PDB file of C-alpha atoms in Angstrom:
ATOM      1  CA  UNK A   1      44.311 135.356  15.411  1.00 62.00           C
ATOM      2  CA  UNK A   2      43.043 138.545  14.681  1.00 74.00           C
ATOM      3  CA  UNK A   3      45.730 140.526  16.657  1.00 85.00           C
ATOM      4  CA  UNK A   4      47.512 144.137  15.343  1.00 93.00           C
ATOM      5  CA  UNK A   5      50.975 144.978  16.744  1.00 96.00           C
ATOM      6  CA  UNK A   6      52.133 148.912  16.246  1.00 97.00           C
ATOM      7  CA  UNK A   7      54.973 150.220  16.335  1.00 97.00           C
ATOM      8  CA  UNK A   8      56.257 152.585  17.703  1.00 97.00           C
ATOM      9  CA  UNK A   9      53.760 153.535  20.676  1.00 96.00           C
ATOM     10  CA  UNK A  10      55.333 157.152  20.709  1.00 97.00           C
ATOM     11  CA  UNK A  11      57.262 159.077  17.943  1.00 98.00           C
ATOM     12  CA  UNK A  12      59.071 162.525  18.324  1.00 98.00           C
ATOM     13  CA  UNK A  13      59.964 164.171  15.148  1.00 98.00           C
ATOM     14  CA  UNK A  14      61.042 167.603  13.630  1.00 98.00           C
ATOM     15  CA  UNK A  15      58.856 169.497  11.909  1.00 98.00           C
ATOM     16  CA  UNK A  16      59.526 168.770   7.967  1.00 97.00           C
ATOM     17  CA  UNK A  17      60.716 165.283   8.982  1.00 97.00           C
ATOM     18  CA  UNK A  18      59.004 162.527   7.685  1.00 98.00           C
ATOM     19  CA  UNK A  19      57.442 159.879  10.212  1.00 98.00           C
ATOM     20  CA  UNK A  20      56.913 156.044   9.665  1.00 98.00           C
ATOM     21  CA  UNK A  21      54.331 153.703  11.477  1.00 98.00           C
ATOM     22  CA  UNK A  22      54.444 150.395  11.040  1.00 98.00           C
ATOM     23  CA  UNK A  23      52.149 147.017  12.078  1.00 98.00           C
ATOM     24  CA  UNK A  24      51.753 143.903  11.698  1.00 97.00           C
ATOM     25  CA  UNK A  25      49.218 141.539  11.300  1.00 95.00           C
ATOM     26  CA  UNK A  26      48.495 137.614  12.003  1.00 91.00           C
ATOM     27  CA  UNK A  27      45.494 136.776  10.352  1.00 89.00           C
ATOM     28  CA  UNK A  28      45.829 135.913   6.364  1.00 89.00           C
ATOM     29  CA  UNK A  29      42.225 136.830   5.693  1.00 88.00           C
ATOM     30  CA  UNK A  30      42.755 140.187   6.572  1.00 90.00           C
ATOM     31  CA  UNK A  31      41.781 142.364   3.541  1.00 90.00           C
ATOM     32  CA  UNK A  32      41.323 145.716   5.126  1.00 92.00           C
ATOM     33  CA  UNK A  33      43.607 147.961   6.411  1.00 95.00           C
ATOM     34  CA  UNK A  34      42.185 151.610   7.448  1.00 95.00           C
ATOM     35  CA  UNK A  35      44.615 153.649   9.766  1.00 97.00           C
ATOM     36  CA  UNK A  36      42.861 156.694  12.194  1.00 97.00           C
ATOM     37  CA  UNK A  37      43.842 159.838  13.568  1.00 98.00           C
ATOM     38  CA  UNK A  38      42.935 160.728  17.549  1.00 97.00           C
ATOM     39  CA  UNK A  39      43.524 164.174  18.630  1.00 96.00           C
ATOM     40  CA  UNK A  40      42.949 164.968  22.100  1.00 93.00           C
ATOM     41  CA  UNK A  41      39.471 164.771  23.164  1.00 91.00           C
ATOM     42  CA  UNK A  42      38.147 163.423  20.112  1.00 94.00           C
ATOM     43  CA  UNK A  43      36.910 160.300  18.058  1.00 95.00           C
ATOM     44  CA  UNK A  44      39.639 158.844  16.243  1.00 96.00           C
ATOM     45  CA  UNK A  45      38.891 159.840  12.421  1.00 96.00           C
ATOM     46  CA  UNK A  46      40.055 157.726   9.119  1.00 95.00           C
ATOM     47  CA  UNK A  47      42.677 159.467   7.452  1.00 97.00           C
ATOM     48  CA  UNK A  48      43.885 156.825   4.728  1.00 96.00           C
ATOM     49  CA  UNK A  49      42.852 152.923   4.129  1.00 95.00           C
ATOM     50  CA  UNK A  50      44.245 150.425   1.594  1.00 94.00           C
ATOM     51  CA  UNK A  51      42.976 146.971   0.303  1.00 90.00           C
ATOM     52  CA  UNK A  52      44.835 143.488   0.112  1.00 85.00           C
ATOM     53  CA  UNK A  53      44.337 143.841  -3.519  1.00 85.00           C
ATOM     54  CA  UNK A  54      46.447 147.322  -3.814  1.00 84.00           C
ATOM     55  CA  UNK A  55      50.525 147.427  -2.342  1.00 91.00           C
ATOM     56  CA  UNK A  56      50.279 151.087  -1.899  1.00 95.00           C
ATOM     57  CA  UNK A  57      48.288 154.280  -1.777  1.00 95.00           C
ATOM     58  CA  UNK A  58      48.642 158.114  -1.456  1.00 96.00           C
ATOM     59  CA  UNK A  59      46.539 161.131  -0.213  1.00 95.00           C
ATOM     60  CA  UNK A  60      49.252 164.363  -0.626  1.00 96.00           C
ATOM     61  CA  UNK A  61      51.077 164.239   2.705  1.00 97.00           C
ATOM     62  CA  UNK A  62      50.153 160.659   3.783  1.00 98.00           C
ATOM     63  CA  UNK A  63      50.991 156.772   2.340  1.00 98.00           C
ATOM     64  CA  UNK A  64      50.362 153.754   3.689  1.00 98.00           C
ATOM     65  CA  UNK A  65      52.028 150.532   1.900  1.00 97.00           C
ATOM     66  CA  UNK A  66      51.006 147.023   2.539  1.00 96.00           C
ATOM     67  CA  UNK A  67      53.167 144.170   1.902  1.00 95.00           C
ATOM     68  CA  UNK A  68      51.102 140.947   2.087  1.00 93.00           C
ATOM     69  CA  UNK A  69      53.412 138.485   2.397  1.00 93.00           C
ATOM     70  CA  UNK A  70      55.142 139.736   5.329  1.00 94.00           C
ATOM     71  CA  UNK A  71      51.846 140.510   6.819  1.00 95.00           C
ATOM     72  CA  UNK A  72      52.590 144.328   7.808  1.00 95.00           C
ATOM     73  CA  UNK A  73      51.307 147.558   6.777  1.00 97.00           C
ATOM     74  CA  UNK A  74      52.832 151.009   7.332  1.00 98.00           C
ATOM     75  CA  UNK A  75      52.210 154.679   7.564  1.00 98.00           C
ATOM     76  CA  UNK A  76      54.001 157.639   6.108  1.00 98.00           C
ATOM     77  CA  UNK A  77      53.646 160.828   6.798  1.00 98.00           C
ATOM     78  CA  UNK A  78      55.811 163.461   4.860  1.00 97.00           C
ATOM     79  CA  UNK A  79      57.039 166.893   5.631  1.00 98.00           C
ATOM     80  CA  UNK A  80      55.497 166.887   8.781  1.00 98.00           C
ATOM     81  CA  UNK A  81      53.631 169.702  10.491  1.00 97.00           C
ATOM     82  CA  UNK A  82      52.926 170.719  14.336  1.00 96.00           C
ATOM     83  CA  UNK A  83      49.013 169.704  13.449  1.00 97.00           C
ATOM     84  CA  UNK A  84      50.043 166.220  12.577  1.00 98.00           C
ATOM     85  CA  UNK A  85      50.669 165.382  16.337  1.00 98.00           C
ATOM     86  CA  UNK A  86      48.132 163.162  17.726  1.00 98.00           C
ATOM     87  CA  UNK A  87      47.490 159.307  18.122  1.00 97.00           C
ATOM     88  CA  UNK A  88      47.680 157.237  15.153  1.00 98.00           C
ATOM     89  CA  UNK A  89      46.217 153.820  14.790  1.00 97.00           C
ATOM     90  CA  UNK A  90      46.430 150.922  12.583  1.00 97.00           C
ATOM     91  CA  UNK A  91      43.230 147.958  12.335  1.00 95.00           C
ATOM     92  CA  UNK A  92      42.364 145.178  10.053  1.00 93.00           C
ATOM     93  CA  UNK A  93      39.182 143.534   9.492  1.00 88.00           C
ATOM     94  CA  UNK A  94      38.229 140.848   6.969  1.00 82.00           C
ATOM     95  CA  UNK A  95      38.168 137.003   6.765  1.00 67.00           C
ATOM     96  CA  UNK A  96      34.585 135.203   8.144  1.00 59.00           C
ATOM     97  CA  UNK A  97      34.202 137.919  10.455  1.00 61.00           C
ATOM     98  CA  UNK A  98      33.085 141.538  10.751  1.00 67.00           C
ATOM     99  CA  UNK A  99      35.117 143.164  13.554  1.00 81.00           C
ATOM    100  CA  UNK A 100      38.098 145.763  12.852  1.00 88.00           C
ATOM    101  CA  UNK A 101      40.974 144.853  15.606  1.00 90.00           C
ATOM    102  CA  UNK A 102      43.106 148.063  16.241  1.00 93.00           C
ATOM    103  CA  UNK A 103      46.730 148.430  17.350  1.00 95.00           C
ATOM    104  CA  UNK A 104      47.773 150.123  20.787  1.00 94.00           C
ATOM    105  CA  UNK A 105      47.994 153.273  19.007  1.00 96.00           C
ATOM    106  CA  UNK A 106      51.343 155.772  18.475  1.00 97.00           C
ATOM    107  CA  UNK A 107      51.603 158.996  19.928  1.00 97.00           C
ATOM    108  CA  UNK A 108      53.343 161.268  17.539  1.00 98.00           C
ATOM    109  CA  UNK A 109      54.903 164.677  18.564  1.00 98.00           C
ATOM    110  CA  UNK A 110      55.392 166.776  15.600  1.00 98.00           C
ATOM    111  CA  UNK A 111      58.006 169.100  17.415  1.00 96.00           C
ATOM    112  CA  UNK A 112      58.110 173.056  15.387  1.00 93.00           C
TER     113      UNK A 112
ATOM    114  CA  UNK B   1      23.858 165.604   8.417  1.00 69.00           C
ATOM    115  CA  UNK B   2      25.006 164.637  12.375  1.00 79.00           C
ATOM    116  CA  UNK B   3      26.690 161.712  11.750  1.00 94.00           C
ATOM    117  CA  UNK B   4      27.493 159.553  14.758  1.00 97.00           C
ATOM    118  CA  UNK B   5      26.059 161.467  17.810  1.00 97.00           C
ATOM    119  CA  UNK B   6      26.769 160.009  21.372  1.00 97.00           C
ATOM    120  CA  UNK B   7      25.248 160.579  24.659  1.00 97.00           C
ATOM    121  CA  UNK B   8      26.019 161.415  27.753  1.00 97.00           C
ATOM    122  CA  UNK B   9      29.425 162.870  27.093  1.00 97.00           C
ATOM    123  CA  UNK B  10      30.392 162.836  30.493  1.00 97.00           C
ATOM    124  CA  UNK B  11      28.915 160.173  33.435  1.00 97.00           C
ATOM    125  CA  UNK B  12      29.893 159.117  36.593  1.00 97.00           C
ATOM    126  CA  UNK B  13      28.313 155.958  38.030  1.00 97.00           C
ATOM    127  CA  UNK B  14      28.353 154.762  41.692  1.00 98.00           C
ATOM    128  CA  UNK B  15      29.128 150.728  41.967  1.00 98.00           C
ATOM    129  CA  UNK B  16      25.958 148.149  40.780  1.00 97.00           C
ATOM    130  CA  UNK B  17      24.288 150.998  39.013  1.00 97.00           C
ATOM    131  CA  UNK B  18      22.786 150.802  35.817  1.00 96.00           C
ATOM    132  CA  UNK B  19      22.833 153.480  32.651  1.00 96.00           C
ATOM    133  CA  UNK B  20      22.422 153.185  29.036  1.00 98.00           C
ATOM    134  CA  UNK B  21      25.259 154.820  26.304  1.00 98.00           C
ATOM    135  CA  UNK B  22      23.377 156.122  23.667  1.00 98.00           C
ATOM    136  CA  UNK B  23      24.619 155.944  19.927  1.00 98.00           C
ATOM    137  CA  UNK B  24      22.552 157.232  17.022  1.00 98.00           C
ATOM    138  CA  UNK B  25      23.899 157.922  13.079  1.00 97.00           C
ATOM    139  CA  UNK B  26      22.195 159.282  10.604  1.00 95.00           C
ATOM    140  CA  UNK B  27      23.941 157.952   7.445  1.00 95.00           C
ATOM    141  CA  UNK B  28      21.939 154.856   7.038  1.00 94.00           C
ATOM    142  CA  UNK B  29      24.749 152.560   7.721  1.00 94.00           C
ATOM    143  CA  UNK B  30      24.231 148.804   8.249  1.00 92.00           C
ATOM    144  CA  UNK B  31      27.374 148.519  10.389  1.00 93.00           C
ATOM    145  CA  UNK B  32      27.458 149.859  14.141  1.00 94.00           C
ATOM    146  CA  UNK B  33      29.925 149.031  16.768  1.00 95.00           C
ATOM    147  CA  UNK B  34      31.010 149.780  20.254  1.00 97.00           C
ATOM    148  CA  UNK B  35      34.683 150.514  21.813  1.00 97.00           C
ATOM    149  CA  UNK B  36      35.879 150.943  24.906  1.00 97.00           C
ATOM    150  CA  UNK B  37      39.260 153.007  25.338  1.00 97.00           C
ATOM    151  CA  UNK B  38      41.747 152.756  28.142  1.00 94.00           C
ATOM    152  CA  UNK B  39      45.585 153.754  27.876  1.00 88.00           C
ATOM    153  CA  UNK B  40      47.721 151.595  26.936  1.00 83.00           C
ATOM    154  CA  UNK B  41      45.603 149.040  25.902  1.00 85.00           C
ATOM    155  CA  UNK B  42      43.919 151.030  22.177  1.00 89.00           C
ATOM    156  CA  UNK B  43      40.300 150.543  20.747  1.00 94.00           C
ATOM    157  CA  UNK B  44      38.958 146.948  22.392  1.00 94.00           C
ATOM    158  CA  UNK B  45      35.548 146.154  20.609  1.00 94.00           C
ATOM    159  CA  UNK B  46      32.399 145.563  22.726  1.00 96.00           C
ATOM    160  CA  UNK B  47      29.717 144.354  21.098  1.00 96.00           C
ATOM    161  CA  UNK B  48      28.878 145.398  16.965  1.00 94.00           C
ATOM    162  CA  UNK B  49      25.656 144.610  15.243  1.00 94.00           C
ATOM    163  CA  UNK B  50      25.813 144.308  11.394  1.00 91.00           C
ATOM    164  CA  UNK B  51      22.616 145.419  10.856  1.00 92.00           C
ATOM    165  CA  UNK B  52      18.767 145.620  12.679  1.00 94.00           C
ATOM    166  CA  UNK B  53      17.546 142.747  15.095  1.00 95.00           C
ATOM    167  CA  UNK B  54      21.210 141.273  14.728  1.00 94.00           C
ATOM    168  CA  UNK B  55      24.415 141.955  17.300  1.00 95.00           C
ATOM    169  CA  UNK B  56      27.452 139.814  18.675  1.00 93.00           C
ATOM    170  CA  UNK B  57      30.088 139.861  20.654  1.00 94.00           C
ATOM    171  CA  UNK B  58      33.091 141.286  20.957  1.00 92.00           C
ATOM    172  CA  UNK B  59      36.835 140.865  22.436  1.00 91.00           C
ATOM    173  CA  UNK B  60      35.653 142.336  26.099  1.00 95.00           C
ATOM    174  CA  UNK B  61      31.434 141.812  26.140  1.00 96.00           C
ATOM    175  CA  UNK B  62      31.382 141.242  29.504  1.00 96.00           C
ATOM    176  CA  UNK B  63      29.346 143.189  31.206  1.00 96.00           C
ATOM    177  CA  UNK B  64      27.623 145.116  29.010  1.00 98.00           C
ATOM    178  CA  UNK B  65      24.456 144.064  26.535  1.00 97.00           C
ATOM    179  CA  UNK B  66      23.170 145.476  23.457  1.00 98.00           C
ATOM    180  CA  UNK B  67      20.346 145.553  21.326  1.00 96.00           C
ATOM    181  CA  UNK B  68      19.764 146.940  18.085  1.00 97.00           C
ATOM    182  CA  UNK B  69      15.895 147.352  16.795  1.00 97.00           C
ATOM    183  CA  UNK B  70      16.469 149.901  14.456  1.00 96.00           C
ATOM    184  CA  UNK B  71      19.034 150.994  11.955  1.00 96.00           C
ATOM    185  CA  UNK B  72      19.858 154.199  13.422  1.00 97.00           C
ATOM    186  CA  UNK B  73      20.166 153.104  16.785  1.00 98.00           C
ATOM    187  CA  UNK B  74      22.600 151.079  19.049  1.00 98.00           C
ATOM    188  CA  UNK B  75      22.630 151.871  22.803  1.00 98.00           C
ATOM    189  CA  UNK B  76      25.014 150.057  25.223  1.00 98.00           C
ATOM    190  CA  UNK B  77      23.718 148.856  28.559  1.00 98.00           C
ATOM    191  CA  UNK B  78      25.836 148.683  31.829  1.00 97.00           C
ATOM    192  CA  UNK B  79      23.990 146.234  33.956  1.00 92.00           C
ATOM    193  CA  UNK B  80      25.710 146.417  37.412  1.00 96.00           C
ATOM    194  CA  UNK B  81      28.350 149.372  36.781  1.00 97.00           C
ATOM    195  CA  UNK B  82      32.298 148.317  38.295  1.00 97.00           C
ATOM    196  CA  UNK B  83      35.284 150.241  38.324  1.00 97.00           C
ATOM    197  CA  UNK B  84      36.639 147.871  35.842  1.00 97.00           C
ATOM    198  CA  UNK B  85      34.376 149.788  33.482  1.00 98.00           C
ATOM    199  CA  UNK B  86      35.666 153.233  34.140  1.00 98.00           C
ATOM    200  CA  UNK B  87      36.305 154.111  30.700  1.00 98.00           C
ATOM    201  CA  UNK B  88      36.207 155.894  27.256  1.00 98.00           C
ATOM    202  CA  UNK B  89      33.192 154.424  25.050  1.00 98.00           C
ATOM    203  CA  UNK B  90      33.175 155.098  21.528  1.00 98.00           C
ATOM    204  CA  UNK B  91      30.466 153.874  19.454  1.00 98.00           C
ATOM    205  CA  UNK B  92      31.378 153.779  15.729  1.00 96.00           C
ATOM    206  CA  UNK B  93      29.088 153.007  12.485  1.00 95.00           C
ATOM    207  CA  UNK B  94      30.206 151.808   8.431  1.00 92.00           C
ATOM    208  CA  UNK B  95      28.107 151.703   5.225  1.00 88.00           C
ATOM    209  CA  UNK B  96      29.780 148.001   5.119  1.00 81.00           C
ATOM    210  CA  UNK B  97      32.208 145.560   6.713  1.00 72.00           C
ATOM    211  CA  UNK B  98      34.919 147.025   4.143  1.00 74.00           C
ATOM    212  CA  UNK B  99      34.421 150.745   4.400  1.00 82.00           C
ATOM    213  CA  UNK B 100      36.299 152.750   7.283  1.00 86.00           C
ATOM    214  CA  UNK B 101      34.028 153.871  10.085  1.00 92.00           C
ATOM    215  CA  UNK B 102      33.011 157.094  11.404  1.00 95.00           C
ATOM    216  CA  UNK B 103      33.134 157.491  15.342  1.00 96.00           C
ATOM    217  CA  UNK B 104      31.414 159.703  17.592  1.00 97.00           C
ATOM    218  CA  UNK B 105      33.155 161.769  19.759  1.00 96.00           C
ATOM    219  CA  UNK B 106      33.193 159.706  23.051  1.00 97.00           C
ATOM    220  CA  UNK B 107      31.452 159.127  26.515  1.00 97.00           C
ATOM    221  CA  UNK B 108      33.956 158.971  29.580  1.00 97.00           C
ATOM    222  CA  UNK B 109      32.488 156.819  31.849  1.00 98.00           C
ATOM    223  CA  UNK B 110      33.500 156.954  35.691  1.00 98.00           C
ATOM    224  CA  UNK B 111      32.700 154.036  38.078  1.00 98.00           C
ATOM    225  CA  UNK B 112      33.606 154.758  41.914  1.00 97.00           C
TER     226      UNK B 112
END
């Protein structure tokens, strides 16, 4: 199916720490992988995605690696900072269909 | 340049009443969807339309209808509100199926 499992659902770290997200994926048509940020209050906002065609990408602070044949995806986030904490999710789309399926979401605590 | 612009932010519905979410963008994108938030349970898709005069279902439709006659433009109709339905709604819109979306910020719906 087209089902996302995330893990962890909440994550405490120190500030400078680095924090890892990871998910994982049933559907083998899944090409897309887009993870979003939700602070309090607010739509959740794309912050990094990567395509089935690329194992992993970088934007300063934040990675995301995909391994394919394991059908799972992660997030890192580096030297992390008190305005990192918020919700992170992982989704998927691709295959016959249109719709982008979203994890439960993890609740990170960036602790200063 | 508004983006994805959501009304009401706030609602509160009495049992078997009706009201209409609105969702407008103004980035020309083909791809619009609705969410419906809840904790524990992440982003559960609605209904999403992939472009004007065509919308399907999604994982929880029930409910709730859509329509979509014009690119800018997706409102979500609550037929007979329940307190099932006591939610957040996010509506969400992409240039494409591949490209990451850009949410509004949210109507919290309360049924009593």
């Amino acid at each position: 199916g087209e089902n996302v499992e995330q893990h962890p659902s909440t994550l405490s770290v120190q500030e400078g720490d680095s924090a890892v997200i990871k998910c994982t994926y049933s559907d083998s048509a899944s090409n897309y992988f887009p993870w979003y940020k939700q602070e309090l209050g607010k739509g959740p906002q794309l912050i990094i995605d990567i395509r089935s065609n690329v194992g992993e990408k970088k934007d300063q602070r934040i990675a995301v690696t995909l391994n394919k044949t394991a059908k799972h995806f992660s997030l890192h986030i580096t030297e992390t900072q008190p305005e990192d904490s918020a919700v992170y999710f992982c989704s998927r789309s691709g295959g016959s269909n249109y719709k982008l399926t979203f994890g439960k979401g993890t609740l990170l605590t960036v602790n200063p | 340049n508004a983006g994805v612009t959501q009304t009401p932010k706030f609602q509160v519905l009495k049992t078997g009443q009706s009201m209409t979410l609105q969702c407008a963008q103004d980035m020309n994108h083909e791809y619009m969807s609705w969410y419906r938030q809840d904790p524990g349970m992440g982003l559960r898709l609605i209904h999403y339309s992939v472009g004007a005069g065509i919308t399907d279902q999604g994982e929880v439709p029930n409910g709730y209808n859509v329509s979509r006659s014009t690119t800018e433009d997706f409102p979500l109709r609550l037929l007979s509100a329940a307190p099932s339905q006591t939610s957040v709604y996010f509506c969400a819109s992409s240039y494409s199926t591949g490209d990451g979306y850009t949410f509004g910020s949210g109507t919290r719906l309360t049924v009593v």
